[in-house]
Structure formats: C-alpha cells, structure tokens
CSV table of C-alpha atoms and ligand atoms in Angstrom, one decimal:
chain,number,residue,atom,x,y,z
A,1,MET,CA,0.0,0.0,0.0
A,2,THR,CA,1.4,3.4,-0.9
A,3,GLN,CA,2.0,5.7,2.0
A,4,PHE,CA,1.4,9.4,1.3
A,5,THR,CA,3.2,12.0,3.2
A,6,PHE,CA,2.3,15.6,2.9
A,7,ASP,CA,3.2,19.0,4.3
A,8,ALA,CA,1.2,22.2,4.2
A,9,PRO,CA,3.7,24.4,2.2
A,10,THR,CA,3.7,21.8,-0.6
A,11,VAL,CA,-0.1,21.6,-0.7
A,12,ILE,CA,-0.4,25.4,-0.7
A,13,ARG,CA,2.3,25.8,-3.4
A,14,THR,CA,0.5,23.2,-5.7
A,15,LYS,CA,-2.7,25.2,-5.6
A,16,ARG,CA,-0.9,28.6,-5.6
A,17,ASP,CA,0.8,27.6,-8.9
A,18,GLY,CA,-2.5,26.5,-10.5
A,19,GLY,CA,-2.1,22.7,-9.9
A,20,ARG,CA,-4.7,20.2,-9.0
A,21,LEU,CA,-4.9,18.8,-5.4
A,22,SER,CA,-4.9,15.0,-5.3
A,23,ASP,CA,-7.7,13.2,-3.3
A,24,GLU,CA,-5.0,12.2,-0.7
A,25,ALA,CA,-3.7,15.8,-0.3
A,26,ILE,CA,-7.3,17.1,0.2
A,27,ASP,CA,-8.1,14.3,2.8
A,28,TRP,CA,-4.8,15.1,4.6
A,29,VAL,CA,-5.1,18.8,4.7
A,30,ILE,CA,-8.8,18.8,5.9
A,31,ASP,CA,-8.1,16.2,8.5
A,32,GLU,CA,-4.9,17.9,9.8
A,33,TYR,CA,-6.6,21.3,9.9
A,34,THR,CA,-9.5,19.9,11.9
A,35,ARG,CA,-7.2,18.4,14.4
A,36,GLY,CA,-4.9,21.4,14.6
A,37,GLY,CA,-1.8,20.0,12.8
A,38,VAL,CA,-2.2,22.6,10.0
A,39,GLY,CA,-2.4,26.1,11.4
A,40,ASP,CA,-4.9,28.9,10.6
A,41,GLU,CA,-2.2,30.9,8.7
A,42,GLN,CA,-1.5,27.9,6.5
A,43,MET,CA,-5.2,27.2,5.8
A,44,ALA,CA,-5.7,30.9,5.2
A,45,ALA,CA,-3.0,30.8,2.5
A,46,LEU,CA,-4.5,27.7,0.9
A,47,LEU,CA,-8.0,29.2,0.9
A,48,MET,CA,-6.6,32.3,-0.9
A,49,ALA,CA,-4.9,30.0,-3.4
A,50,ILE,CA,-8.2,28.2,-4.0
A,51,PHE,CA,-10.0,31.5,-4.2
A,52,LEU,CA,-7.6,32.7,-6.9
A,53,ARG,CA,-7.1,29.4,-8.8
A,54,GLY,CA,-10.4,27.6,-8.3
A,55,MET,CA,-11.0,23.8,-8.1
A,56,ASP,CA,-12.4,21.4,-10.6
A,57,ARG,CA,-15.6,19.4,-10.0
A,58,GLY,CA,-13.5,16.4,-8.8
A,59,GLU,CA,-11.6,18.5,-6.3
A,60,ILE,CA,-14.8,20.1,-5.0
A,61,ALA,CA,-16.5,16.7,-4.5
A,62,ARG,CA,-13.4,15.4,-2.6
A,63,TRP,CA,-13.1,18.5,-0.5
A,64,THR,CA,-16.8,18.3,0.4
A,65,ALA,CA,-16.5,14.6,1.3
A,66,ALA,CA,-13.4,15.3,3.4
A,67,MET,CA,-15.3,18.0,5.3
A,68,ILE,CA,-18.3,15.6,5.9
A,69,ALA,CA,-15.8,13.0,7.1
A,70,SER,CA,-14.3,15.5,9.6
A,71,GLY,CA,-17.4,15.0,11.8
A,72,GLU,CA,-20.4,12.9,12.4
A,73,LYS,CA,-23.4,12.3,10.1
A,74,MET,CA,-26.8,12.5,11.6
A,75,ASP,CA,-29.4,9.8,10.8
A,76,PHE,CA,-33.1,10.3,11.6
A,77,SER,CA,-34.4,7.4,9.5
A,78,ASP,CA,-35.5,5.6,12.7
A,79,LEU,CA,-37.8,8.4,13.8
A,80,ARG,CA,-41.5,8.1,13.5
A,81,ARG,CA,-44.5,10.5,13.8
A,82,SER,CA,-48.0,8.9,14.0
A,83,GLY,CA,-46.2,5.6,13.1
A,84,ARG,CA,-44.8,7.0,9.8
A,85,PRO,CA,-41.2,7.9,8.9
A,86,LEU,CA,-40.5,11.7,9.0
A,87,ALA,CA,-40.5,13.7,5.7
A,88,LEU,CA,-37.0,15.1,6.3
A,89,VAL,CA,-36.3,18.1,4.1
A,90,ASP,CA,-34.1,21.2,4.5
A,91,LYS,CA,-33.2,24.4,2.8
A,92,HIS,CA,-30.0,26.5,2.5
A,93,SER,CA,-29.2,29.9,1.0
A,94,THR,CA,-25.9,30.9,-0.5
A,95,GLY,CA,-26.2,34.1,1.5
A,96,GLY,CA,-27.8,37.5,0.9
A,97,VAL,CA,-28.7,40.8,2.4
A,98,GLY,CA,-32.0,41.0,4.3
A,99,ASP,CA,-32.3,37.2,3.7
A,100,LYS,CA,-34.4,36.2,6.6
A,101,ILE,CA,-36.3,33.6,4.6
A,102,THR,CA,-35.2,30.6,6.8
A,103,ILE,CA,-37.0,32.1,9.7
A,104,PRO,CA,-40.6,32.0,8.3
A,105,LEU,CA,-39.8,29.1,5.9
A,106,ILE,CA,-39.0,26.4,8.4
A,107,PRO,CA,-42.2,26.8,10.4
A,108,VAL,CA,-44.2,26.9,7.2
A,109,VAL,CA,-42.8,23.6,6.0
A,110,ALA,CA,-43.2,22.1,9.5
A,111,ALA,CA,-46.9,23.3,9.5
A,112,CYS,CA,-47.2,21.4,6.2
A,113,GLY,CA,-46.1,18.2,7.9
A,114,GLY,CA,-42.3,18.3,7.0
A,115,ALA,CA,-39.5,17.7,9.5
A,116,ILE,CA,-36.6,20.1,9.1
A,117,PRO,CA,-33.2,19.4,10.7
A,118,GLN,CA,-31.7,22.9,10.0
A,119,ALA,CA,-28.0,23.2,10.6
A,120,ALA,CA,-27.7,27.0,10.4
A,121,GLY,CA,-24.8,29.4,10.1
A,122,ARG,CA,-23.6,32.7,11.4
A,123,GLY,CA,-23.0,35.9,9.4
A,124,LEU,CA,-20.4,35.6,6.6
A,125,GLY,CA,-18.9,38.7,5.1
A,126,HIS,CA,-21.6,41.3,4.3
A,127,THR,CA,-24.4,38.7,4.6
A,128,GLY,CA,-26.3,37.8,7.8
A,129,GLY,CA,-26.6,34.5,9.4
A,130,THR,CA,-29.8,32.8,10.8
A,131,LEU,CA,-28.2,32.0,14.1
A,132,ASP,CA,-27.1,35.6,14.8
A,133,LYS,CA,-30.6,36.7,14.0
A,134,LEU,CA,-32.5,34.1,16.1
A,135,GLU,CA,-30.1,34.6,19.1
A,136,SER,CA,-31.6,38.1,19.3
A,137,VAL,CA,-34.8,36.4,20.7
A,138,SER,CA,-34.4,36.4,24.5
A,139,GLY,CA,-33.2,33.0,25.7
A,140,PHE,CA,-33.0,31.3,22.3
A,141,THR,CA,-30.2,28.8,22.0
A,142,ALA,CA,-29.0,26.9,18.9
A,143,GLU,CA,-26.6,24.8,21.1
A,144,ILE,CA,-29.0,21.9,21.5
A,145,SER,CA,-28.1,18.2,22.0
A,146,LYS,CA,-28.7,15.5,19.4
A,147,ASP,CA,-31.4,14.0,21.6
A,148,GLN,CA,-33.2,17.4,21.7
A,149,ILE,CA,-33.0,17.7,17.9
A,150,ARG,CA,-34.5,14.2,17.6
A,151,GLN,CA,-37.3,15.0,20.0
A,152,GLN,CA,-38.1,18.4,18.3
A,153,LEU,CA,-38.2,16.8,14.9
A,154,CYS,CA,-40.9,14.4,16.2
A,155,GLU,CA,-42.8,16.9,18.4
A,156,VAL,CA,-42.4,20.3,16.7
A,157,GLY,CA,-41.3,19.3,13.2
A,158,ALA,CA,-38.1,21.3,13.2
A,159,ALA,CA,-34.9,22.1,15.0
A,160,ILE,CA,-32.5,25.0,14.2
A,161,PHE,CA,-29.0,24.2,15.5
A,162,ALA,CA,-25.4,25.3,15.2
A,163,ALA,CA,-23.6,22.8,13.0
A,164,GLY,CA,-21.6,21.7,16.0
A,165,GLN,CA,-20.2,18.2,15.4
A,166,LEU,CA,-21.4,18.3,11.8
A,167,ALA,CA,-18.5,19.1,9.4
A,168,PRO,CA,-16.3,20.7,12.0
A,169,ALA,CA,-13.8,21.4,9.3
A,170,ASP,CA,-16.4,23.7,7.7
A,171,ARG,CA,-17.0,25.5,11.0
A,172,LYS,CA,-13.3,26.4,11.2
A,173,ILE,CA,-12.9,27.2,7.5
A,174,TYR,CA,-16.1,29.3,7.5
A,175,ALA,CA,-14.9,31.5,10.4
A,176,LEU,CA,-11.5,31.8,8.7
A,177,ARG,CA,-13.0,32.8,5.3
A,178,ASP,CA,-15.1,35.4,7.0
A,179,ILE,CA,-12.0,37.3,8.2
A,180,THR,CA,-9.6,36.6,5.2
A,181,ALA,CA,-11.7,37.9,2.3
A,182,THR,CA,-12.0,34.4,0.8
A,183,THR,CA,-15.8,34.0,0.9
A,184,GLU,CA,-16.7,34.7,-2.7
A,185,SER,CA,-15.4,31.4,-4.2
A,186,LEU,CA,-17.6,28.9,-5.9
A,187,PRO,CA,-15.7,25.8,-4.7
A,188,LEU,CA,-15.6,27.1,-1.1
A,189,ILE,CA,-19.3,28.1,-1.1
A,190,ALA,CA,-20.4,24.8,-2.7
A,191,SER,CA,-18.4,22.6,-0.3
A,192,SER,CA,-19.3,24.6,2.8
A,193,ILE,CA,-23.0,24.4,2.2
A,194,MET,CA,-23.1,20.8,1.0
A,195,SER,CA,-20.8,19.4,3.6
A,196,LYS,CA,-23.2,20.6,6.4
A,197,LYS,CA,-26.4,19.8,4.5
A,198,LEU,CA,-25.3,16.3,3.5
A,199,ALA,CA,-24.2,15.5,7.1
A,200,GLU,CA,-27.4,16.7,8.8
A,201,GLY,CA,-29.6,13.8,7.8
A,202,ALA,CA,-32.2,15.4,5.5
A,203,ASP,CA,-33.6,13.2,2.7
A,204,ALA,CA,-34.1,16.1,0.3
A,205,LEU,CA,-32.7,19.6,-0.1
A,206,VAL,CA,-33.8,22.9,-1.6
A,207,LEU,CA,-31.1,25.6,-2.3
A,208,ASP,CA,-31.7,29.3,-2.7
A,209,VAL,CA,-28.8,30.5,-4.9
A,210,LYS,CA,-28.5,34.2,-4.9
A,211,VAL,CA,-27.6,36.4,-7.9
A,212,GLY,CA,-26.7,40.1,-8.0
A,213,SER,CA,-24.6,42.6,-6.1
A,214,GLY,CA,-25.6,41.3,-2.6
A,215,ALA,CA,-24.7,37.7,-3.5
A,216,PHE,CA,-21.2,36.3,-3.2
A,217,LEU,CA,-21.2,35.3,-6.9
A,218,LYS,CA,-22.6,38.3,-8.8
A,219,SER,CA,-23.3,37.0,-12.3
A,220,GLU,CA,-26.1,34.8,-13.4
A,221,ALA,CA,-23.6,32.5,-15.1
A,222,GLU,CA,-21.6,32.0,-11.9
A,223,ALA,CA,-24.7,31.5,-9.8
A,224,TRP,CA,-26.0,28.9,-12.3
A,225,ASP,CA,-22.7,27.1,-12.2
A,226,LEU,CA,-22.8,27.1,-8.3
A,227,ALA,CA,-26.4,25.8,-8.4
A,228,ARG,CA,-25.5,23.0,-10.8
A,229,THR,CA,-22.4,22.0,-8.8
A,230,MET,CA,-24.4,21.8,-5.6
A,231,VAL,CA,-27.3,19.9,-7.2
A,232,GLY,CA,-24.7,17.5,-8.6
A,233,LEU,CA,-23.1,17.0,-5.1
A,234,GLY,CA,-26.5,16.3,-3.6
A,235,ALA,CA,-27.3,13.7,-6.3
A,236,ALA,CA,-23.9,12.0,-5.9
A,237,HIS,CA,-24.8,11.5,-2.2
A,238,GLY,CA,-28.3,10.2,-2.9
A,239,VAL,CA,-30.1,13.4,-1.7
A,240,PRO,CA,-32.5,14.8,-4.2
A,241,THR,CA,-31.6,18.5,-4.5
A,242,ARG,CA,-33.2,21.4,-6.3
A,243,ALA,CA,-32.1,25.0,-6.5
A,244,LEU,CA,-33.9,28.3,-7.2
A,245,LEU,CA,-31.8,31.1,-8.6
A,246,THR,CA,-33.1,34.3,-7.0
A,247,ASP,CA,-32.5,38.0,-7.3
A,248,MET,CA,-30.2,39.6,-4.8
A,249,ALA,CA,-29.5,42.9,-6.5
A,250,CYS,CA,-31.7,44.6,-3.9
A,251,PRO,CA,-32.1,43.6,-0.2
A,252,LEU,CA,-35.0,41.3,0.6
A,253,GLY,CA,-37.9,43.0,2.4
A,254,ARG,CA,-37.7,46.2,4.4
A,255,THR,CA,-35.2,45.2,7.1
A,256,VAL,CA,-31.5,44.2,7.2
A,257,GLY,CA,-29.7,43.2,10.5
A,258,ASN,CA,-30.4,40.8,13.3
A,259,ALA,CA,-33.4,41.5,15.6
A,260,VAL,CA,-35.1,43.7,12.9
A,261,GLU,CA,-35.2,40.7,10.5
A,262,VAL,CA,-36.8,38.5,13.2
A,263,ALA,CA,-39.5,41.2,13.7
A,264,GLU,CA,-40.1,41.2,9.9
A,265,SER,CA,-40.3,37.4,9.9
A,266,LEU,CA,-42.9,37.5,12.6
A,267,GLU,CA,-45.0,39.9,10.4
A,268,VAL,CA,-44.8,37.3,7.6
A,269,LEU,CA,-45.8,34.5,9.9
A,270,ALA,CA,-48.7,36.7,11.0
A,271,GLY,CA,-50.0,36.8,7.4
A,272,GLY,CA,-48.5,40.2,6.5
A,273,GLY,CA,-44.9,41.3,5.7
A,274,PRO,CA,-43.2,42.5,2.5
A,275,ALA,CA,-44.5,40.9,-0.7
A,276,ASP,CA,-41.0,39.7,-1.9
A,277,VAL,CA,-40.3,37.9,1.5
A,278,VAL,CA,-43.7,36.2,1.3
A,279,GLU,CA,-43.2,35.2,-2.4
A,280,LEU,CA,-39.8,33.6,-1.8
A,281,THR,CA,-40.9,31.9,1.4
A,282,VAL,CA,-43.9,30.3,-0.3
A,283,ALA,CA,-41.9,29.4,-3.5
A,284,LEU,CA,-39.1,27.6,-1.5
A,285,ALA,CA,-41.7,26.0,0.7
A,286,ARG,CA,-43.6,24.6,-2.3
A,287,GLU,CA,-40.3,23.1,-3.6
A,288,MET,CA,-39.6,21.5,-0.2
A,289,VAL,CA,-43.2,20.2,0.2
A,290,ASP,CA,-43.0,18.7,-3.3
A,291,LEU,CA,-39.6,17.1,-2.8
A,292,ALA,CA,-40.7,15.7,0.6
A,293,GLY,CA,-43.8,14.2,-1.0
A,294,LEU,CA,-46.2,16.1,1.2
A,295,ASP,CA,-49.1,16.2,-1.2
A,296,GLY,CA,-52.0,18.5,-0.8
A,297,LYS,CA,-50.4,21.0,1.6
A,298,ASP,CA,-50.5,24.6,0.6
A,299,PRO,CA,-47.7,26.6,2.3
A,300,ALA,CA,-49.4,30.0,1.7
A,301,GLN,CA,-52.5,28.8,3.6
A,302,THR,CA,-50.3,28.1,6.7
A,303,LEU,CA,-49.4,31.8,6.8
A,304,ARG,CA,-53.1,32.8,6.5
A,305,ASP,CA,-54.5,30.4,9.1
A,306,GLY,CA,-51.8,30.9,11.8
A,307,THR,CA,-50.5,27.3,11.8
A,308,ALA,CA,-47.0,28.5,10.6
A,309,MET,CA,-46.9,31.0,13.5
A,310,ASP,CA,-48.0,28.2,15.9
A,311,SER,CA,-45.1,26.1,14.6
A,312,PHE,CA,-42.6,29.0,15.0
A,313,ARG,CA,-43.7,29.7,18.6
A,314,ALA,CA,-43.4,26.0,19.5
A,315,LEU,CA,-39.9,25.8,17.8
A,316,VAL,CA,-38.6,28.9,19.6
A,317,ALA,CA,-40.1,27.8,23.0
A,318,ALA,CA,-38.5,24.4,22.6
A,319,GLN,CA,-35.1,26.1,22.2
A,320,GLY,CA,-35.5,28.4,25.2
A,321,GLY,CA,-36.7,31.5,23.4
A,322,ASP,CA,-39.3,33.9,24.7
A,323,LEU,CA,-41.1,35.7,21.9
A,324,ASP,CA,-43.1,37.8,24.5
A,325,GLN,CA,-39.9,39.6,25.4
A,326,PRO,CA,-39.2,42.7,23.3
A,327,LEU,CA,-36.6,42.3,20.6
A,328,PRO,CA,-33.5,44.5,21.0
A,329,ILE,CA,-33.0,47.6,18.9
A,330,GLY,CA,-29.8,49.7,18.8
A,331,ALA,CA,-29.8,52.6,21.3
A,332,HIS,CA,-28.6,55.1,18.6
A,333,SER,CA,-30.3,55.7,15.3
A,334,GLU,CA,-29.9,58.0,12.3
A,335,THR,CA,-32.3,58.6,9.4
A,336,VAL,CA,-31.6,59.2,5.7
A,337,ILE,CA,-34.0,61.8,4.4
A,338,ALA,CA,-35.1,62.1,0.7
A,339,PRO,CA,-33.5,65.2,-0.7
A,340,THR,CA,-36.3,65.5,-3.3
A,341,GLY,CA,-39.6,63.8,-4.3
A,342,GLY,CA,-40.0,61.2,-7.0
A,343,THR,CA,-39.7,57.5,-7.2
A,344,MET,CA,-37.3,55.3,-5.3
A,345,GLY,CA,-34.7,53.8,-7.7
A,346,ASP,CA,-32.6,50.6,-7.2
A,347,ILE,CA,-31.1,50.0,-3.8
A,348,ASP,CA,-27.7,48.3,-3.9
A,349,ALA,CA,-27.8,45.2,-1.8
A,350,LEU,CA,-24.0,45.0,-1.4
A,351,ALA,CA,-23.7,48.5,-0.1
A,352,VAL,CA,-26.6,48.0,2.4
A,353,GLY,CA,-24.9,44.7,3.6
A,354,HIS,CA,-21.6,46.6,4.2
A,355,ALA,CA,-23.5,49.4,6.0
A,356,VAL,CA,-25.2,47.0,8.3
A,357,TRP,CA,-22.0,45.1,8.9
A,358,ARG,CA,-20.4,48.5,9.9
A,359,LEU,CA,-23.3,49.1,12.3
A,360,GLY,CA,-22.2,46.0,14.2
A,361,ALA,CA,-24.5,43.3,12.9
A,362,GLY,CA,-21.5,41.2,11.6
A,363,ARG,CA,-17.9,40.3,12.6
A,364,ALA,CA,-14.5,41.8,11.8
A,365,SER,CA,-12.6,39.2,13.8
A,366,SER,CA,-13.2,35.6,14.6
A,367,GLY,CA,-15.5,35.0,17.6
A,368,GLU,CA,-16.5,38.6,17.9
A,369,ARG,CA,-19.9,39.2,19.4
A,370,VAL,CA,-22.5,40.7,17.1
A,371,GLN,CA,-24.9,43.5,18.1
A,372,HIS,CA,-28.4,42.0,18.0
A,373,GLY,CA,-29.9,45.4,17.8
A,374,ALA,CA,-27.8,46.6,14.9
A,375,GLY,CA,-29.7,47.0,11.6
A,376,LEU,CA,-31.4,49.1,9.0
A,377,ARG,CA,-35.0,49.7,8.0
A,378,ILE,CA,-35.8,50.5,4.4
A,379,HIS,CA,-38.8,52.8,4.3
A,380,ARG,CA,-39.1,53.1,0.6
A,381,ARG,CA,-38.4,50.1,-1.7
A,382,PRO,CA,-37.6,50.5,-5.4
A,383,GLY,CA,-40.5,51.8,-7.4
A,384,GLU,CA,-42.3,53.3,-4.4
A,385,PRO,CA,-43.3,57.0,-4.4
A,386,VAL,CA,-41.1,59.3,-2.3
A,387,ALA,CA,-42.0,62.7,-0.9
A,388,SER,CA,-39.3,65.3,-0.4
A,389,GLY,CA,-38.1,65.3,3.2
A,390,GLU,CA,-39.5,61.9,4.2
A,391,ALA,CA,-37.4,59.1,5.7
A,392,LEU,CA,-35.8,56.6,3.3
A,393,PHE,CA,-33.7,54.5,5.7
A,394,THR,CA,-33.2,54.3,9.5
A,395,LEU,CA,-29.9,52.9,10.8
A,396,TYR,CA,-29.6,51.4,14.4
A,397,THR,CA,-26.6,50.6,16.4
A,398,ASP,CA,-25.4,50.6,20.1
A,399,ASN,CA,-22.2,52.4,19.2
A,400,PRO,CA,-22.7,55.9,17.7
A,401,ALA,CA,-19.2,55.9,16.3
A,402,ARG,CA,-20.4,53.3,13.8
A,403,ILE,CA,-23.0,55.5,12.2
A,404,GLY,CA,-20.6,57.7,10.1
A,405,PRO,CA,-18.9,54.7,8.4
A,406,ALA,CA,-22.3,53.0,7.8
A,407,MET,CA,-23.7,56.2,6.3
A,408,ALA,CA,-20.6,56.4,4.0
A,409,GLU,CA,-21.3,52.9,2.7
A,410,LEU,CA,-24.8,54.0,1.7
A,411,ASP,CA,-23.4,56.9,-0.4
A,412,GLY,CA,-24.4,56.3,-4.0
A,413,ALA,CA,-26.2,53.1,-3.1
A,414,TRP,CA,-29.7,54.5,-3.8
A,415,SER,CA,-31.4,57.3,-5.8
A,416,VAL,CA,-34.7,59.0,-6.1
A,417,GLY,CA,-35.7,59.9,-9.7
A,418,ASP,CA,-38.6,60.4,-12.1
A,419,THR,CA,-39.0,56.8,-13.3
A,420,SER,CA,-39.3,53.4,-11.8
A,421,PRO,CA,-36.3,51.1,-12.0
A,422,ALA,CA,-36.7,48.2,-14.5
A,423,ALA,CA,-38.7,45.4,-12.9
A,424,ARG,CA,-36.7,42.1,-12.3
A,425,PRO,CA,-38.2,38.7,-11.5
A,426,LEU,CA,-37.4,37.6,-7.9
A,427,ILE,CA,-37.2,33.9,-9.1
A,428,ILE,CA,-34.9,33.7,-12.1
A,429,ASP,CA,-34.6,29.9,-12.7
A,430,ARG,CA,-35.2,26.5,-11.2
A,431,ILE,CA,-32.4,24.0,-11.3
A,432,GLY,CA,-32.5,20.2,-10.7
A,433,THR,CA,-36.0,19.9,-12.0
A,434,GLY,CA,-35.2,19.1,-15.7
A,435,LEU,CA,-37.1,22.3,-16.6
A,436,GLU,CA,-34.2,24.8,-16.2
A,437,GLN,CA,-33.8,27.4,-18.9
A,438,ARG,CA,-30.4,26.4,-20.2
B,1,URA,N1,-23.5,29.5,3.5
B,1,URA,C1,-22.6,28.6,3.9
B,1,URA,O1,-22.9,27.8,4.7
B,1,URA,N2,-21.4,28.7,3.4
B,1,URA,C2,-21.0,29.6,2.5
B,1,URA,O2,-19.9,29.6,2.0
B,1,URA,C3,-22.0,30.5,2.0
B,1,URA,C4,-23.2,30.5,2.5
C-alpha cells in the first residue's frame, strides 16, 4: 500500500501555482486542519490560493466529502410520527442581504407536515446568518443536543441548531473565510454548504442560490454554475436536490440586520410582511413540500391560518426562546432623508450589507460578538413613491461611532428619480427539475 506524506507548504504551493490537489492531499489537509496540525495561517493561505485558482468538480467533490468525514453524520431514519417515517427536508441559502427567509420558511414547512433538521450558520462577510438573527430572541439557543434535535423533529417538526459536530472542518474554515476575504469562491461556497447539509440527515434539499450585487457570486452564469455544482453534489450523495436562482441585487424585504429581521419574519408569519419575502418563502416551501412528498399541503395557507406561526412559537419555545420579550433595537439611530420627491430607484444590496456590517451586525474578527440590535430599516423600496423630506432609511446601532462609516457605505447606493427602475423577477430559474432554462 502506498503511504502518502504531505506538508502544508507543498499543498499550498501546488494550488498557488495552479495545480490540482490530489484526493489524498485534500483528505490530509482537511483532517490535519480539523485536528490542529495545520495552522490557521496555512489554511488561510490555501483558501486564498483556492479563491484565486479555483478547483475542478472532482476536487470540489473530494473537499466536500473530506469535510463531511471530519465530523459525524446525523441519521433520523428511525424516527416516526404517527407511526410513519418523517418527511425530512431542508433548505440552505448561498447568502444574501436581508435574507431572513429561513425564519418563516422552516415553520411553514413544519406546518405542512415536514421535518426540518436545519444546521444554520452565522453571518459571513456582508451577509447575515440565521443563528445571529435568532439569538436576538431572548433565551433562544442553537446549542442543542442530538437528543433534543430528535425530540423536536418528532414533536415540533423542526430544529435549528449550530452545525456543532457536523462538518467541524467547515466550522473552522467558514470562520477563517469570514476574516480573510475568501468568501466569494464557488468551490468554497459549494463545499461549505453541501458538507453541512449532507451531514445533517435530510432526505431532500432545496437551495436558494442568490444572484446580484448582494450575492457572493454576482453574475447569473456563476450562480448557475454554483447551483449545478451543488445539485450534482446532492445527487452524488443520494439526496434529491433542487435550486432556485433568485435575485439579490436589492435587499430582501424592508429590514437588514439581526433582531429587525426577526421582527419582519414575525410579520410574515402573522400573514403580512413584504411581498418579496412572502413570495420567496412560499416558492421555496412549495419546492420543499413537493420534494418531501407532502401532497395536498398549501404553504401559503399556513401563513393565513396561523399554523405556521404556531409552529414557530413551538420551535422557539423548545429552544428556550421567549417571543413575548421585546426584541432588542440599537440605542442610537440615524435617518436618511429624501432630498427630493419622485420614485425610489434601485437599492444596492452589497452597499446595504456593508453598511449593516459596519453598524455591528457582523464580525470583523473571529468569535467577535455581534450586536443583536444593529440593523437598518428600508422605508421606501424600489418603485415606491417618495415625498421630499421623508425618511428613506433608518440605521440602528449601540455604538454611535459606527453611524458615520455606515452612512458612508450608503453613499451612491440608492437614488430618487422620475421613473421606476426596471422590474426584475425575484425567481430567475429552477435547477434540478429538468425544466431549467439552459
Ligand atoms: N452559506 C454557507 O454555509 N457557506 C457559504 O460559504 C456561504 C453560505
């Protein structure tokens, strides 16, 4: 049997110079990094080399498998509800601005009879994370045991948890990417998402792949390639996977941040909320319900009849959260006023994401605490009428020194004019259905 010996500088140099990483080199570097034998500085250099040089499909598949193998895989196939196996299905987004969709979506699908084992993430770069948002609910914890996850899947229909022992290599690499400007990489995004999702024990998966300035991959062609790669990884592991390609040129909804996004999600669960958030929640829920074989359930109805709200309350209570406590809001605020009347033009999602990150909603160093009350409210969305002197945006933070840099990020990110911006579809394509447009 051949013995392979590796060292980090050689692996880094291979990728830095545009070479291909062998299966053995990938297995070695992921395993050593997880166990601490390869240092953060070496992994950071390798991530930058991957960012600049890319990986082929074979390398991505092996990198994903090695990250799955770095931890345990969950298996819920023995669980039963009313004597029947659970309809285990999950969703993941590639990351956006104002993307709070997981929060209303999970209870909608649970109310339709699905069981959702959701391994969720924290903020990454300019995008928010479901865990940072939900932890703004007083008492809510995502650090729950495997036994509790199993119990919740049977009794509540969902559990939202920190990936923990699932793909621990991703947990370390994700945090490192966040502070080394190596997030916007197709191989790193695809392997990060699919390692967690394939380890968490869902039988089917729906992906929300973002396109536009607020997405990590900006062009439709790159997003399409990312979607195909992830759908392929799912299929290779026997997990039916579909993706929706959705617009992220403009933030989703009217709030961006942590607690403000939870508040907006509660509006959606109460049957109201912004039209785009409702549309995307229902579209993703329909894909999940369909893939899970939950015939006859209408996700939109669960928002109207309150059953999705009931599911959310049960989920949050099971994880220690108290929705009757007020959600935090930054102690300092600043409002952007319309200089003139007219129609709101496009709002640049990337600039808004950066502004909210500067307000304290995200991290600049690993392990930093986020401000749950930091965020931004969008009072006028693209195409809405604007009167001179009225509020367009309100910014919130606990640290007034953060307001200036956040306001600077918004410079040039919006406009008020005479005409409406060109309408864009929210849902651009469906991939993995055989009906995609290319
Ligand atoms: N979500 C993840 O889990 N990983 C990424 O790289 C991007 C979004």
